[in-house]
Coordinates of C-alpha atoms in Angstrom, one line a residue:
X30 CA -19.2 57.5 -30.1
X31 CA -21.0 54.4 -31.0
X32 CA -20.0 51.1 -29.3
X33 CA -19.0 48.6 -31.9
X34 CA -18.1 45.0 -31.3
X35 CA -14.7 44.2 -32.8
X36 CA -14.7 40.8 -34.5
X37 CA -11.3 39.2 -35.3
X38 CA -11.5 36.0 -37.2
X39 CA -15.0 35.3 -35.9
X40 CA -14.1 35.7 -32.2
X41 CA -15.5 38.6 -30.3
X42 CA -13.2 40.2 -27.7
X43 CA -15.1 38.8 -24.7
X44 CA -14.9 35.3 -26.3
X45 CA -11.1 35.2 -26.1
X46 CA -11.4 35.5 -22.3
X47 CA -14.0 32.7 -22.2
X48 CA -11.8 30.4 -24.4
X49 CA -8.8 31.1 -22.1
X50 CA -10.9 30.5 -19.0
X51 CA -12.3 27.2 -20.4
X52 CA -8.7 26.0 -21.2
X53 CA -7.6 26.8 -17.7
X54 CA -10.6 25.0 -16.2
X55 CA -9.9 22.0 -18.4
X56 CA -6.3 21.8 -17.2
X57 CA -7.4 22.1 -13.6
X58 CA -10.0 19.3 -14.0
X59 CA -7.3 17.1 -15.7
X60 CA -4.9 17.8 -12.8
X61 CA -7.5 17.0 -10.2
X62 CA -8.3 13.8 -12.1
X63 CA -4.6 12.7 -11.9
X64 CA -4.5 13.6 -8.2
X65 CA -7.6 11.6 -7.5
X66 CA -6.3 8.7 -9.5
X67 CA -3.0 8.7 -7.5
X68 CA -4.9 9.0 -4.2
X69 CA -7.1 6.0 -5.2
X70 CA -4.0 3.9 -6.0
X71 CA -2.5 4.8 -2.6
X72 CA -5.7 3.8 -0.8
X73 CA -5.8 0.5 -2.7
X74 CA -2.1 -0.1 -1.7
X75 CA -3.1 0.7 2.0
X76 CA -5.9 -1.9 1.8
X77 CA -3.4 -4.5 0.5
X78 CA -1.0 -3.7 3.4
X79 CA -4.0 -4.2 5.8
X80 CA -4.6 -7.7 4.2
X81 CA -0.9 -8.5 4.5
X82 CA -0.7 -7.3 8.1
X83 CA 1.8 -4.6 7.2
X84 CA -0.4 -1.5 7.5
X85 CA 0.9 1.2 9.8
X86 CA 4.5 0.4 9.3
X87 CA 6.9 2.5 7.2
X88 CA 7.9 0.7 4.0
X89 CA 11.4 2.3 4.2
X90 CA 12.5 2.0 7.8
X91 CA 9.9 -0.6 8.9
X92 CA 9.1 1.4 12.1
X93 CA 5.6 1.9 13.2
X94 CA 3.9 5.0 11.7
X95 CA 2.5 7.2 14.5
X96 CA -1.3 7.0 14.9
X97 CA -1.7 10.8 14.5
X98 CA -0.1 10.5 11.0
X99 CA -2.4 7.6 10.0
X100 CA -5.4 9.5 11.3
X101 CA -4.4 12.5 9.1
X102 CA -3.4 10.4 6.1
X103 CA -4.8 6.9 6.4
X104 CA -3.0 5.7 3.3
X105 CA 0.5 6.9 4.4
X106 CA 3.2 4.4 3.7
X107 CA 6.1 6.3 5.2
X108 CA 6.8 7.7 8.6
X109 CA 7.3 11.4 8.9
X110 CA 11.1 11.2 8.9
X111 CA 11.3 9.0 5.8
X112 CA 8.8 11.1 4.0
X113 CA 10.8 14.3 4.8
X114 CA 14.0 12.6 3.5
X115 CA 12.2 11.5 0.4
X116 CA 10.9 15.0 -0.3
X117 CA 14.4 16.6 0.2
X118 CA 15.9 14.0 -2.1
X119 CA 13.3 14.6 -4.8
X120 CA 13.5 18.4 -4.9

């Protein structure tokens, strides 16, 4: 049997996969852009808290955020307990 390329509306079968892949890649890049933008805003907010002398303190309960948390997430604005409560509330 001869191997024929099937063309439907000008798109070869392999091209459909490429188009779908490109669409998924575009959505992923868009999502990463939003995440990076949000992270940058959080970093800017942390820098403002440093200037105000409020860095390292939870914005909810006002207690000191543990050093280990700040080392892991330097722009953290909530202690672990308040963050956990916030996540449970927003489920």
